[in-house]
């Protein structure tokens, strides 16, 4: 069983590096890296949401063997990418994932009163991320870190700003994770993902804020492992 993992806005595949030693040996972790970051730093950034989804799709079809079972997980913006990726897969000829794991993101049909992040100044973006523990104080004061990562953050905000929400029902199961201290994503929002599947649906609220999946990954890993092994 393969588990493809998509990181949050501005995130890297390295966010899931520690998972490989914590997951059951029957589950192989495949962190996905978007162009322009990490091991793909020299590639141009995706400037369109659909382009990013297509890129992830190409990586997956090159990695899977025919009939091989797998699941997809995405956190925050990565959850929307994972959802759109699951739609693309459902409309294609390749085998669908067993489970779509959604983490820290409300469904597309819910429109919340969020700042126009695509139009924020650099310092406002940094302060917004710092508020949700997305970056450290070192990042705010480091010109070198900002030079490297701010273009990625700003492009990801552009992807979100240009994303067109849609409600498509998936055939695969959906399991949703949320942090009980996440100020922006509440349990009532996460429960709305149920309308996006004709299959099994679960919601798990875990300790932590928006980045619970990175700060305290053990509880997420435990539930993912249990669900994937159960489906063997």
mmCIF file with all atom_site columns, N, CA, C and O in Angstrom, residues 82-92 163 166-168 170:
data_model
loop_
_atom_site.group_PDB
_atom_site.id
_atom_site.type_symbol
_atom_site.label_atom_id
_atom_site.label_alt_id
_atom_site.label_comp_id
_atom_site.label_asym_id
_atom_site.label_entity_id
_atom_site.label_seq_id
_atom_site.pdbx_PDB_ins_code
_atom_site.Cartn_x
_atom_site.Cartn_y
_atom_site.Cartn_z
_atom_site.occupancy
_atom_site.B_iso_or_equiv
_atom_site.pdbx_formal_charge
_atom_site.auth_seq_id
_atom_site.auth_comp_id
_atom_site.auth_asym_id
_atom_site.auth_atom_id
_atom_site.pdbx_PDB_model_num
ATOM 1  N N  . UNK A 1 82  ? -5.334  17.458 -3.164  1.00 0.00 ? 82  UNK A N  1
ATOM 2  C CA . UNK A 1 82  ? -5.635  16.027 -3.087  1.00 0.00 ? 82  UNK A CA 1
ATOM 3  C C  . UNK A 1 82  ? -7.056  15.747 -3.571  1.00 0.00 ? 82  UNK A C  1
ATOM 4  O O  . UNK A 1 82  ? -7.307  14.755 -4.273  1.00 0.00 ? 82  UNK A O  1
ATOM 5  N N  . UNK A 1 83  ? -7.986  16.601 -3.204  1.00 0.00 ? 83  UNK A N  1
ATOM 6  C CA . UNK A 1 83  ? -9.384  16.452 -3.634  1.00 0.00 ? 83  UNK A CA 1
ATOM 7  C C  . UNK A 1 83  ? -9.498  16.566 -5.152  1.00 0.00 ? 83  UNK A C  1
ATOM 8  O O  . UNK A 1 83  ? -10.125 15.716 -5.807  1.00 0.00 ? 83  UNK A O  1
ATOM 9  N N  . UNK A 1 84  ? -8.890  17.593 -5.734  1.00 0.00 ? 84  UNK A N  1
ATOM 10 C CA . UNK A 1 84  ? -8.946  17.764 -7.180  1.00 0.00 ? 84  UNK A CA 1
ATOM 11 C C  . UNK A 1 84  ? -8.186  16.641 -7.899  1.00 0.00 ? 84  UNK A C  1
ATOM 12 O O  . UNK A 1 84  ? -8.577  16.222 -8.990  1.00 0.00 ? 84  UNK A O  1
ATOM 13 N N  . UNK A 1 85  ? -7.142  16.173 -7.284  1.00 0.00 ? 85  UNK A N  1
ATOM 14 C CA . UNK A 1 85  ? -6.395  15.038 -7.838  1.00 0.00 ? 85  UNK A CA 1
ATOM 15 C C  . UNK A 1 85  ? -7.271  13.795 -7.865  1.00 0.00 ? 85  UNK A C  1
ATOM 16 O O  . UNK A 1 85  ? -7.274  13.039 -8.848  1.00 0.00 ? 85  UNK A O  1
ATOM 17 N N  . UNK A 1 86  ? -8.039  13.576 -6.791  1.00 0.00 ? 86  UNK A N  1
ATOM 18 C CA . UNK A 1 86  ? -8.942  12.424 -6.737  1.00 0.00 ? 86  UNK A CA 1
ATOM 19 C C  . UNK A 1 86  ? -10.021 12.519 -7.813  1.00 0.00 ? 86  UNK A C  1
ATOM 20 O O  . UNK A 1 86  ? -10.431 11.503 -8.390  1.00 0.00 ? 86  UNK A O  1
ATOM 21 N N  . UNK A 1 87  ? -10.491 13.730 -8.109  1.00 0.00 ? 87  UNK A N  1
ATOM 22 C CA . UNK A 1 87  ? -11.473 13.919 -9.184  1.00 0.00 ? 87  UNK A CA 1
ATOM 23 C C  . UNK A 1 87  ? -10.849 13.553 -10.532 1.00 0.00 ? 87  UNK A C  1
ATOM 24 O O  . UNK A 1 87  ? -11.456 12.835 -11.340 1.00 0.00 ? 87  UNK A O  1
ATOM 25 N N  . UNK A 1 88  ? -9.636  14.045 -10.768 1.00 0.00 ? 88  UNK A N  1
ATOM 26 C CA . UNK A 1 88  ? -8.944  13.748 -12.018 1.00 0.00 ? 88  UNK A CA 1
ATOM 27 C C  . UNK A 1 88  ? -8.744  12.251 -12.185 1.00 0.00 ? 88  UNK A C  1
ATOM 28 O O  . UNK A 1 88  ? -8.941  11.694 -13.275 1.00 0.00 ? 88  UNK A O  1
ATOM 29 N N  . UNK A 1 89  ? -8.362  11.587 -11.108 1.00 0.00 ? 89  UNK A N  1
ATOM 30 C CA . UNK A 1 89  ? -8.155  10.137 -11.155 1.00 0.00 ? 89  UNK A CA 1
ATOM 31 C C  . UNK A 1 89  ? -9.467  9.417  -11.419 1.00 0.00 ? 89  UNK A C  1
ATOM 32 O O  . UNK A 1 89  ? -9.522  8.467  -12.213 1.00 0.00 ? 89  UNK A O  1
ATOM 33 N N  . UNK A 1 90  ? -10.538 9.860  -10.777 1.00 0.00 ? 90  UNK A N  1
ATOM 34 C CA . UNK A 1 90  ? -11.843 9.221  -10.963 1.00 0.00 ? 90  UNK A CA 1
ATOM 35 C C  . UNK A 1 90  ? -12.306 9.316  -12.418 1.00 0.00 ? 90  UNK A C  1
ATOM 36 O O  . UNK A 1 90  ? -13.018 8.428  -12.914 1.00 0.00 ? 90  UNK A O  1
ATOM 37 N N  . UNK A 1 91  ? -11.908 10.366 -13.084 1.00 0.00 ? 91  UNK A N  1
ATOM 38 C CA . UNK A 1 91  ? -12.295 10.553 -14.488 1.00 0.00 ? 91  UNK A CA 1
ATOM 39 C C  . UNK A 1 91  ? -11.301 9.942  -15.470 1.00 0.00 ? 91  UNK A C  1
ATOM 40 O O  . UNK A 1 91  ? -11.448 10.104 -16.681 1.00 0.00 ? 91  UNK A O  1
ATOM 41 N N  . UNK A 1 92  ? -10.294 9.254  -14.935 1.00 0.00 ? 92  UNK A N  1
ATOM 42 C CA . UNK A 1 92  ? -9.276  8.644  -15.785 1.00 0.00 ? 92  UNK A CA 1
ATOM 43 C C  . UNK A 1 92  ? -9.400  7.122  -15.752 1.00 0.00 ? 92  UNK A C  1
ATOM 44 O O  . UNK A 1 92  ? -10.314 6.575  -15.136 1.00 0.00 ? 92  UNK A O  1
ATOM 45 N N  . UNK A 1 163 ? -8.329  29.439 -7.584  1.00 0.00 ? 163 UNK A N  1
ATOM 46 C CA . UNK A 1 163 ? -9.010  28.137 -7.558  1.00 0.00 ? 163 UNK A CA 1
ATOM 47 C C  . UNK A 1 163 ? -10.518 28.325 -7.659  1.00 0.00 ? 163 UNK A C  1
ATOM 48 O O  . UNK A 1 163 ? -11.093 29.165 -6.957  1.00 0.00 ? 163 UNK A O  1
ATOM 49 N N  . UNK A 1 166 ? -15.648 23.572 -6.540  1.00 0.00 ? 166 UNK A N  1
ATOM 50 C CA . UNK A 1 166 ? -16.708 22.755 -7.134  1.00 0.00 ? 166 UNK A CA 1
ATOM 51 C C  . UNK A 1 166 ? -16.994 21.574 -6.220  1.00 0.00 ? 166 UNK A C  1
ATOM 52 O O  . UNK A 1 166 ? -16.124 21.118 -5.477  1.00 0.00 ? 166 UNK A O  1
ATOM 53 N N  . UNK A 1 167 ? -18.227 21.094 -6.297  1.00 0.00 ? 167 UNK A N  1
ATOM 54 C CA . UNK A 1 167 ? -18.642 19.943 -5.492  1.00 0.00 ? 167 UNK A CA 1
ATOM 55 C C  . UNK A 1 167 ? -18.770 18.739 -6.413  1.00 0.00 ? 167 UNK A C  1
ATOM 56 O O  . UNK A 1 167 ? -19.651 18.695 -7.268  1.00 0.00 ? 167 UNK A O  1
ATOM 57 N N  . UNK A 1 168 ? -17.865 17.796 -6.270  1.00 0.00 ? 168 UNK A N  1
ATOM 58 C CA . UNK A 1 168 ? -17.888 16.556 -7.050  1.00 0.00 ? 168 UNK A CA 1
ATOM 59 C C  . UNK A 1 168 ? -17.886 15.386 -6.078  1.00 0.00 ? 168 UNK A C  1
ATOM 60 O O  . UNK A 1 168 ? -17.066 15.333 -5.164  1.00 0.00 ? 168 UNK A O  1
ATOM 61 N N  . UNK A 1 170 ? -17.102 11.788 -4.861  1.00 0.00 ? 170 UNK A N  1
ATOM 62 C CA . UNK A 1 170 ? -16.093 10.764 -5.123  1.00 0.00 ? 170 UNK A CA 1
ATOM 63 C C  . UNK A 1 170 ? -16.593 9.393  -4.726  1.00 0.00 ? 170 UNK A C  1
ATOM 64 O O  . UNK A 1 170 ? -17.438 9.249  -3.836  1.00 0.00 ? 170 UNK A O  1
#
